[in-house]
CSV table of C-alpha atoms in Angstrom, one decimal:
chain,number,residue,atom,x,y,z
A,1,ASP,CA,152.3,53.5,115.6
A,2,THR,CA,150.3,56.6,115.6
A,3,GLY,CA,150.2,57.2,111.9
A,4,VAL,CA,151.0,60.3,109.9
A,5,SER,CA,149.5,63.5,111.4
A,6,GLN,CA,149.0,66.8,109.8
A,7,ASN,CA,148.1,70.2,111.2
A,8,PRO,CA,146.0,72.2,110.8
A,9,ARG,CA,143.3,70.1,109.3
A,10,HIS,CA,141.6,73.1,107.7
A,11,LYS,CA,142.9,76.5,106.8
A,12,ILE,CA,141.0,79.4,105.4
A,13,THR,CA,143.1,82.4,104.3
A,14,LYS,CA,142.8,85.5,102.1
A,15,ARG,CA,144.6,85.8,98.9
A,16,GLY,CA,148.1,87.2,99.3
A,17,GLN,CA,148.6,85.8,102.8
A,18,ASN,CA,151.3,83.2,103.7
A,19,VAL,CA,150.3,79.8,105.2
A,20,THR,CA,152.4,77.0,106.7
A,21,PHE,CA,151.4,73.4,107.2
A,22,ARG,CA,153.0,70.8,109.3
A,23,CYS,CA,153.4,67.0,108.8
A,24,ASP,CA,154.6,64.5,111.4
A,25,PRO,CA,155.4,61.2,109.7
A,26,ILE,CA,155.4,57.7,111.2
A,27,SER,CA,158.4,57.8,113.6
A,28,GLU,CA,160.7,55.2,112.0
A,29,HIS,CA,160.1,56.4,108.4
A,30,ASN,CA,163.0,58.0,106.6
A,31,ARG,CA,161.1,59.3,103.5
A,32,LEU,CA,158.5,62.0,103.5
A,33,TYR,CA,156.3,63.2,100.6
A,34,TRP,CA,154.0,66.1,99.9
A,35,TYR,CA,151.1,65.8,97.4
A,36,ARG,CA,148.3,68.1,96.4
A,37,GLN,CA,144.8,66.9,95.6
A,38,THR,CA,142.1,69.0,94.0
A,39,LEU,CA,138.4,68.1,93.9
A,40,GLY,CA,137.6,65.1,91.9
A,41,GLN,CA,141.3,64.4,91.0
A,42,GLY,CA,144.0,62.0,92.2
A,43,PRO,CA,146.8,63.4,94.3
A,44,GLU,CA,149.7,65.0,92.5
A,45,PHE,CA,153.3,64.8,93.7
A,46,LEU,CA,154.9,68.0,95.0
A,47,THR,CA,158.2,67.1,96.7
A,48,TYR,CA,160.0,64.4,98.6
A,49,PHE,CA,162.6,64.1,101.3
A,50,GLN,CA,164.9,61.4,102.3
A,51,ASN,CA,165.8,62.2,105.9
A,52,GLU,CA,166.5,65.9,105.9
A,53,ALA,CA,167.5,66.2,102.2
A,54,GLN,CA,164.9,67.4,99.7
A,55,LEU,CA,165.7,65.1,96.7
A,56,GLU,CA,163.0,65.8,94.3
A,57,LYS,CA,160.6,68.7,93.4
A,58,SER,CA,157.7,68.7,90.9
A,59,ARG,CA,157.2,71.5,88.4
A,60,LEU,CA,154.0,72.1,90.2
A,61,LEU,CA,156.1,73.5,93.1
A,62,SER,CA,156.4,77.1,92.1
A,63,ASP,CA,158.8,79.5,93.8
A,64,ARG,CA,156.0,80.5,96.2
A,65,PHE,CA,156.1,77.1,97.7
A,66,SER,CA,158.9,75.9,100.0
A,67,ALA,CA,159.2,72.7,102.1
A,68,GLU,CA,161.6,71.8,104.8
A,69,ARG,CA,162.4,68.8,107.0
A,70,PRO,CA,165.2,70.3,109.2
A,71,LYS,CA,165.9,67.4,111.5
A,72,GLY,CA,164.7,64.5,109.3
A,73,SER,CA,161.6,64.2,111.4
A,74,PHE,CA,158.6,66.6,110.9
A,75,SER,CA,158.2,68.7,107.7
A,76,THR,CA,156.6,72.0,106.9
A,77,LEU,CA,155.2,73.3,103.7
A,78,GLU,CA,154.9,77.0,103.3
A,79,ILE,CA,153.0,78.8,100.6
A,80,GLN,CA,153.7,82.5,100.1
A,81,ARG,CA,151.3,85.0,98.6
A,82,THR,CA,148.5,82.5,98.3
A,83,GLU,CA,146.3,82.5,95.2
A,84,GLN,CA,142.9,81.1,94.7
A,85,GLY,CA,144.3,78.3,92.6
A,86,ASP,CA,146.2,77.1,95.6
A,87,SER,CA,142.9,75.9,97.2
A,88,ALA,CA,143.3,72.2,97.5
A,89,MET,CA,143.9,69.3,100.0
A,90,TYR,CA,147.6,69.1,100.9
A,91,LEU,CA,148.6,65.5,101.7
A,92,CYS,CA,151.7,64.3,103.5
A,93,ALA,CA,152.9,60.7,103.2
A,94,SER,CA,155.8,58.8,104.7
A,95,SER,CA,157.5,55.5,104.0
A,96,PHE,CA,160.5,53.5,105.1
A,97,SER,CA,162.9,52.4,102.4
A,98,GLU,CA,166.6,51.6,102.1
A,99,THR,CA,166.3,50.3,98.6
A,100,GLY,CA,163.3,50.2,96.2
A,101,LEU,CA,160.1,51.9,97.1
A,102,GLY,CA,158.3,51.3,100.4
A,103,GLU,CA,154.5,51.7,100.9
A,104,GLN,CA,153.5,55.3,101.4
A,105,TYR,CA,151.2,55.9,104.2
A,106,PHE,CA,149.1,59.1,104.0
A,107,GLY,CA,148.0,61.6,106.7
A,108,PRO,CA,144.5,63.1,106.8
A,109,GLY,CA,145.5,66.1,104.9
A,110,THR,CA,145.2,69.9,105.3
A,111,ARG,CA,142.4,71.5,103.4
A,112,LEU,CA,143.3,75.0,102.2
A,113,THR,CA,140.7,77.5,101.1
A,114,VAL,CA,141.9,80.8,99.6
A,115,THR,CA,139.3,83.4,99.5
B,1,ALA,CA,154.6,61.6,82.1
B,2,GLN,CA,153.7,58.0,82.4
B,3,LYS,CA,149.9,58.0,82.9
B,4,VAL,CA,147.6,55.9,85.0
B,5,THR,CA,144.1,55.6,83.6
B,6,GLN,CA,141.0,54.6,85.5
B,7,ALA,CA,138.3,54.7,82.8
B,8,GLN,CA,135.4,54.2,85.2
B,9,THR,CA,134.7,57.4,87.0
B,10,GLU,CA,131.8,56.1,88.9
B,11,ILE,CA,130.3,52.7,89.6
B,12,SER,CA,127.1,51.9,91.5
B,13,VAL,CA,126.3,48.4,92.7
B,14,VAL,CA,123.9,46.8,95.1
B,15,GLU,CA,125.3,45.2,98.3
B,16,LYS,CA,126.7,41.6,97.8
B,17,GLU,CA,127.4,42.2,94.2
B,18,ASP,CA,131.0,41.7,92.9
B,19,VAL,CA,132.6,44.7,91.3
B,20,THR,CA,135.9,45.1,89.4
B,21,LEU,CA,137.7,48.5,89.2
B,22,ASP,CA,140.0,48.8,86.1
B,23,CYS,CA,143.4,50.3,86.0
B,24,VAL,CA,145.7,50.7,83.0
B,25,TYR,CA,149.1,52.3,83.2
B,26,GLU,CA,151.8,53.4,80.9
B,27,THR,CA,155.4,52.4,81.5
B,28,ARG,CA,158.8,52.5,79.9
B,29,ASP,CA,160.5,50.9,82.9
B,30,THR,CA,161.3,47.2,83.4
B,31,THR,CA,160.9,47.6,87.1
B,32,TYR,CA,158.1,49.5,88.7
B,33,TYR,CA,155.6,49.3,91.5
B,34,LEU,CA,151.8,49.5,91.4
B,35,PHE,CA,149.5,50.5,94.2
B,36,TRP,CA,145.8,50.7,95.1
B,37,TYR,CA,144.5,53.2,97.7
B,38,LYS,CA,141.0,53.7,99.1
B,39,GLN,CA,139.7,57.2,100.0
B,40,PRO,CA,136.6,56.9,102.1
B,41,PRO,CA,134.3,59.9,102.7
B,42,SER,CA,136.5,60.9,105.7
B,43,GLY,CA,139.2,61.8,103.1
B,44,GLU,CA,142.2,59.9,104.4
B,45,LEU,CA,143.9,57.7,101.7
B,46,VAL,CA,144.2,54.1,102.9
B,47,PHE,CA,146.9,51.9,101.6
B,48,LEU,CA,145.6,48.6,100.2
B,49,ILE,CA,148.3,46.9,98.2
B,50,ARG,CA,151.8,47.4,96.6
B,51,ARG,CA,152.8,45.1,93.7
B,52,ASN,CA,156.3,44.8,92.2
B,53,SER,CA,156.4,44.5,88.4
B,54,PHE,CA,158.4,41.2,88.7
B,55,ASP,CA,155.6,39.6,90.7
B,56,GLU,CA,152.7,38.7,88.4
B,57,GLN,CA,150.9,36.4,90.7
B,58,ASN,CA,147.4,37.5,91.5
B,59,GLU,CA,146.7,38.3,95.2
B,60,ILE,CA,143.7,37.8,97.3
B,61,SER,CA,143.1,39.4,100.7
B,62,GLY,CA,139.7,38.6,102.2
B,63,ARG,CA,137.1,40.0,99.8
B,64,TYR,CA,139.7,41.9,97.8
B,65,SER,CA,141.7,40.5,94.9
B,66,TRP,CA,144.0,42.0,92.4
B,67,ASN,CA,144.7,40.9,88.8
B,68,PHE,CA,148.1,42.0,87.4
B,69,GLN,CA,148.5,41.6,83.6
B,70,LYS,CA,151.8,42.9,82.5
B,71,SER,CA,151.1,42.1,78.9
B,72,THR,CA,148.1,44.5,78.9
B,73,SER,CA,149.6,46.9,81.4
B,74,SER,CA,146.6,46.5,83.7
B,75,PHE,CA,146.2,46.1,87.5
B,76,ASN,CA,142.5,45.5,88.2
B,77,PHE,CA,140.9,45.3,91.6
B,78,THR,CA,137.9,43.2,92.4
B,79,ILE,CA,135.8,43.4,95.5
B,80,THR,CA,133.7,40.2,96.1
B,81,ALA,CA,130.4,40.4,97.9
B,82,SER,CA,130.5,44.2,98.2
B,83,GLN,CA,129.4,46.0,101.4
B,84,VAL,CA,128.1,49.5,102.0
B,85,VAL,CA,131.4,50.2,103.9
B,86,ASP,CA,133.2,49.7,100.6
B,87,SER,CA,131.8,52.9,99.3
B,88,ALA,CA,134.7,55.2,98.6
B,89,VAL,CA,136.9,56.6,95.8
B,90,TYR,CA,139.6,54.1,94.8
B,91,PHE,CA,142.9,55.2,93.3
B,92,CYS,CA,145.3,53.2,91.3
B,93,ALA,CA,148.9,54.5,91.2
B,94,ARG,CA,152.4,53.6,89.8
B,95,ASN,CA,155.7,54.9,90.8
B,96,ALA,CA,157.8,57.2,88.7
B,97,GLY,CA,161.1,57.1,90.5
B,98,ASN,CA,160.3,57.8,94.1
B,99,MET,CA,157.0,59.6,93.6
B,100,LEU,CA,153.6,58.1,92.9
B,101,THR,CA,151.5,59.0,89.8
B,102,PHE,CA,147.8,58.5,90.5
B,103,GLY,CA,144.9,57.8,88.3
B,104,GLY,CA,141.8,59.9,88.4
B,105,GLY,CA,140.0,57.6,90.7
B,106,THR,CA,136.8,55.5,90.6
B,107,ARG,CA,134.0,56.4,92.9
B,108,LEU,CA,132.3,53.2,94.1
B,109,MET,CA,128.8,53.5,95.6
B,110,VAL,CA,127.4,50.4,97.2
B,111,LYS,CA,123.7,50.6,97.9
B,112,PRO,CA,122.0,48.5,100.6
């Protein structure tokens, strides 16, 4: 069990650029989640996949944000036309659950800085 | 949104003291899950415990214990004989459907 991994760990970009982050979940986990955490706050839910299906999206996820999990394994989160307010830590989590809610295990996060 | 409140933003203790971190949650559901996570300075959220709302038994794991009081919607976390390595931000969370709603966190500083 290698845990949840995320790449890159840090990303600095200029306002208006597009960025893409990758998350590799724990291999047997069927659920994958994206959260965003700003300084001094708890994580906030963005979106969630069960296998390859995106089942839930937060109102925080504007139309500049898109997430995919094409083969039900890794996931990507893309932010188009980045804004300074997008600066945050983007966290990925995975869990295994057939019914109920399993424990969510988090990756180390990708810290995005928009200048 | 059903909120999770961690009223203590920062707690400072001296090593070997016991410390309790408070968590109060809102819920309109009869079935729900509660969680605690630890976020050390390295930044990665570490899962500590998941509790089903039907299971009101208190739980102990080494120096950690959790007190679930459904009547007061609280799920408090106690560290006994704290150590410097316990220094971190601790988050309480509850589920809303399949997502987690987190409290604002409590920063615990354990001084030698």
